[in-house]
Coordinates of N, CA and C in Angstrom, one line a residue:
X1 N 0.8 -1.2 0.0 CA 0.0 0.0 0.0 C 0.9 1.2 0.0
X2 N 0.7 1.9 -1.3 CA 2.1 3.0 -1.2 C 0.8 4.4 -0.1
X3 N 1.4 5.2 0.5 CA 1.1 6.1 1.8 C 1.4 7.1 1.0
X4 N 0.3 7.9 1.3 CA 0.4 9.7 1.1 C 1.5 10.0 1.9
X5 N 2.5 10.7 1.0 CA 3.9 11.7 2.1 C 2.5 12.3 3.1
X6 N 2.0 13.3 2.9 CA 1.2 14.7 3.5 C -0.2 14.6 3.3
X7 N -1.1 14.3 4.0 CA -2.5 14.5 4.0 C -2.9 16.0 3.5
X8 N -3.4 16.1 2.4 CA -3.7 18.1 2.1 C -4.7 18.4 3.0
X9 N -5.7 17.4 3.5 CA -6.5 18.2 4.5 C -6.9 16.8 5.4
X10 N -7.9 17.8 6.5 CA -8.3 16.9 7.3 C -8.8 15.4 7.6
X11 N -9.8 16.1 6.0 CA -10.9 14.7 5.8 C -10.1 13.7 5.3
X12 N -8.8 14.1 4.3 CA -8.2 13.2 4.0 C -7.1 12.3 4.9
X13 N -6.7 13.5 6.1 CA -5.7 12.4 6.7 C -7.1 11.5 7.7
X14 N -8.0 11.5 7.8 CA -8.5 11.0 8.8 C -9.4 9.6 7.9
X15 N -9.7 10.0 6.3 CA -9.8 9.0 5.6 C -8.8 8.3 5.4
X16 N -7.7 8.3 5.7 CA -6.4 7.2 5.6 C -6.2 6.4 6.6
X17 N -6.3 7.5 7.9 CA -6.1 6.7 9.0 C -7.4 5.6 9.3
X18 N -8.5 5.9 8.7 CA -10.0 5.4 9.4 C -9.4 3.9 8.5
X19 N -8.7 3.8 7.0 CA -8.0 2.6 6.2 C -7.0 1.6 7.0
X20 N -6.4 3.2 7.6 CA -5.4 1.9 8.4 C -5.7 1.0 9.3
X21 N -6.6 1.8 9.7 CA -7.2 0.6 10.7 C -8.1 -0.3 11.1
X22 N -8.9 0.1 9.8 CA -9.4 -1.3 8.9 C -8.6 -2.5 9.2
X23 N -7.3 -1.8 8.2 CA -6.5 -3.0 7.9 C -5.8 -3.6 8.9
X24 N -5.2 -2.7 10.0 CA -4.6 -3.4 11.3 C -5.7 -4.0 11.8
X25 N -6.6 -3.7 11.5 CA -8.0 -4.5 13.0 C -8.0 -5.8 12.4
X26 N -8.0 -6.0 11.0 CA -7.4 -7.5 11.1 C -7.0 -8.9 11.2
X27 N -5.8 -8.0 11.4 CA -4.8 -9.0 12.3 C -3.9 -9.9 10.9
X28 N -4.4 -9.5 9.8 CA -4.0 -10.6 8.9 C -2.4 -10.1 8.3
X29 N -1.9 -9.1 8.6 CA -0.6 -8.2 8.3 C 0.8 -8.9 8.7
X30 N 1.6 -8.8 7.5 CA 3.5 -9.4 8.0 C 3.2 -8.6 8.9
X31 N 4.4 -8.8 10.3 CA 4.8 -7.6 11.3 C 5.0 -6.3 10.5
X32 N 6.2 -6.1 9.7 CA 6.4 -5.4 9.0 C 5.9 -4.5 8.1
X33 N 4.7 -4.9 7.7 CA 3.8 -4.3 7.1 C 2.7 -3.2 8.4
X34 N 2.4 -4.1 9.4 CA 1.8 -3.8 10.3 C 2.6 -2.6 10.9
X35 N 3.7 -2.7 11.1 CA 4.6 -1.7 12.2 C 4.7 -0.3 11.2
X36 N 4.8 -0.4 9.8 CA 4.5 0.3 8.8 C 3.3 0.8 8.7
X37 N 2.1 0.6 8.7 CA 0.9 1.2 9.0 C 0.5 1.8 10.2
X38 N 0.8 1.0 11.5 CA 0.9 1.6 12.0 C 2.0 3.0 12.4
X39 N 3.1 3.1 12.6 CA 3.5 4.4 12.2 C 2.9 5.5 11.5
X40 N 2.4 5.2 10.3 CA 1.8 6.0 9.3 C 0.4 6.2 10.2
X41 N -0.3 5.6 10.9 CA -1.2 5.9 11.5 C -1.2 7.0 12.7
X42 N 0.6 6.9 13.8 CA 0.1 7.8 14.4 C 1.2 9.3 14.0
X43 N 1.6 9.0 12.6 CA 2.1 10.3 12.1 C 0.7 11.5 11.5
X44 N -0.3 10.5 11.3 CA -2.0 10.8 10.8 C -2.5 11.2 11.9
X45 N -2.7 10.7 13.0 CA -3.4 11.0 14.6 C -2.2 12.7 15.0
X46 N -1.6 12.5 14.4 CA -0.9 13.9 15.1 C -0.9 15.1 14.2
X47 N -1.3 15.3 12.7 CA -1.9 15.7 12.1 C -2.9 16.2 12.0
X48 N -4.1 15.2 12.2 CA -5.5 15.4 12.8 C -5.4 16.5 14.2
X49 N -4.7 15.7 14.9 CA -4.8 16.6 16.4 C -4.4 18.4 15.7
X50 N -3.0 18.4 15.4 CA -2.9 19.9 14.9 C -3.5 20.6 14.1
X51 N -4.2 19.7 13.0 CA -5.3 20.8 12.8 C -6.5 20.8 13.0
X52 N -7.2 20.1 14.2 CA -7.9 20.9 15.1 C -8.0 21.5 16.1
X53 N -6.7 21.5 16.3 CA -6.1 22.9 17.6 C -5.7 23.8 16.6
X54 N -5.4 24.1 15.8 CA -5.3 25.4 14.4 C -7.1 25.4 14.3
X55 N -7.7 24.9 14.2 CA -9.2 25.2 13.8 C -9.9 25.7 15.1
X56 N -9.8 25.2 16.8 CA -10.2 25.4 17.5 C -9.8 26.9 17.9
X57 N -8.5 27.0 17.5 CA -8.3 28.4 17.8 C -8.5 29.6 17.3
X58 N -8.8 29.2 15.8 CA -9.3 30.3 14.8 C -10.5 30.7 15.2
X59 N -11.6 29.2 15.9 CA -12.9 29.5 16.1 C -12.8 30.4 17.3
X60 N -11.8 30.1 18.1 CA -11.8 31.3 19.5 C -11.9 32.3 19.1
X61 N -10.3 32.8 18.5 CA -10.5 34.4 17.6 C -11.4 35.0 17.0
X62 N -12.1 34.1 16.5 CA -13.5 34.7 15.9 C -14.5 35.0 16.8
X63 N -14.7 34.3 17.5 CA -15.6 34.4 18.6 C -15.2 35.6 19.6
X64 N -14.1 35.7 20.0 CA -13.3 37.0 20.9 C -13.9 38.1 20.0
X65 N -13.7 37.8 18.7 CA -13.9 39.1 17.6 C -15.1 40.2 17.7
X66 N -15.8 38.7 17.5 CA -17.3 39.1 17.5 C -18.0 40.1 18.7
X67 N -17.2 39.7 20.0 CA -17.9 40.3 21.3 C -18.3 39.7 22.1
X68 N -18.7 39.6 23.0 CA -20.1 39.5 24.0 C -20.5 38.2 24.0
X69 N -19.5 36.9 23.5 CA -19.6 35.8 23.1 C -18.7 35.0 24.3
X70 N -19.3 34.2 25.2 CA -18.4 33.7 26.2 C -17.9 32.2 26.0
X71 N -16.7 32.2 26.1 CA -15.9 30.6 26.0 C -16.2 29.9 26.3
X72 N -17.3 28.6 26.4 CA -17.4 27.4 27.0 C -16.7 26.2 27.0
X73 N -16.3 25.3 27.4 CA -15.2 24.2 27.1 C -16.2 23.2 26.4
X74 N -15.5 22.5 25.3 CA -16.4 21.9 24.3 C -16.1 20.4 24.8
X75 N -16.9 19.3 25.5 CA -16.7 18.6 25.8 C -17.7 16.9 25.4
X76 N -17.5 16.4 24.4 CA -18.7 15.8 23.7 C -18.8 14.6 24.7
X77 N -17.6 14.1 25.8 CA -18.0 12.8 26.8 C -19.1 13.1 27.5
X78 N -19.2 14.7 28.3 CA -19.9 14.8 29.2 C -21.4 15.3 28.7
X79 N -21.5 15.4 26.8 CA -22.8 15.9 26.9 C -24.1 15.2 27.1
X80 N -24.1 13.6 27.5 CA -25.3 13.3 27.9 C -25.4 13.3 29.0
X81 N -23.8 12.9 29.9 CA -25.0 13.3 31.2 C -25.0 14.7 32.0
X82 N -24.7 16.5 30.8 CA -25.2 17.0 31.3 C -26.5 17.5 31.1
X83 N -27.7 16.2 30.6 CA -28.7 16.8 30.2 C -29.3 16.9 31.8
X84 N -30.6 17.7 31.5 CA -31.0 17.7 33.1 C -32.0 16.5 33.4
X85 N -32.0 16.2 34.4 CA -33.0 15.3 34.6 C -34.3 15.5 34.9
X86 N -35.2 14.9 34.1 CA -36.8 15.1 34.7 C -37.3 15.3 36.0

């Protein structure tokens, strides 16, 4: 499987990595092939992470921009159980 040098954007490194681990899940991989995917996988996961800390921060700036807009911490584990209860 020849590997993209550089993901050009997000959806694509995260469509590569979502491949690789297809393919490591498996199990049917030489070591070598595997230790190769994997690598490539968390050169992708570190990618992904920086550009959504570049995106999360653009959204802050914009939001500071705007005004009268207050920061909340964006947390998707805790949003069911902070619904309220009946």
């Amino acid at each position: 499987m020849a590997a993209k040098k550089k993901a050009a954007t997000f959806e694509d490194a995260l469509e590569e990595l979502e491949k690789l681990v297809e393919r490591l899940e498996t199990g049917d991989l030489p070591l070598e092939e595997a230790l190769t995917d994997f690598e490539r996988g968390v050169k992708l996961t570190r990618e992904c992470q920086q550009k959504l800390a570049t995106a999360e921060q653009k959204v802050k700036v914009l939001m500071e921009d705007s005004g009268g807009i207050r920061e909340l911490p964006f947390d998707t584990e805790d949003d069911s159980s902070s619904t309220e209860s009946p």
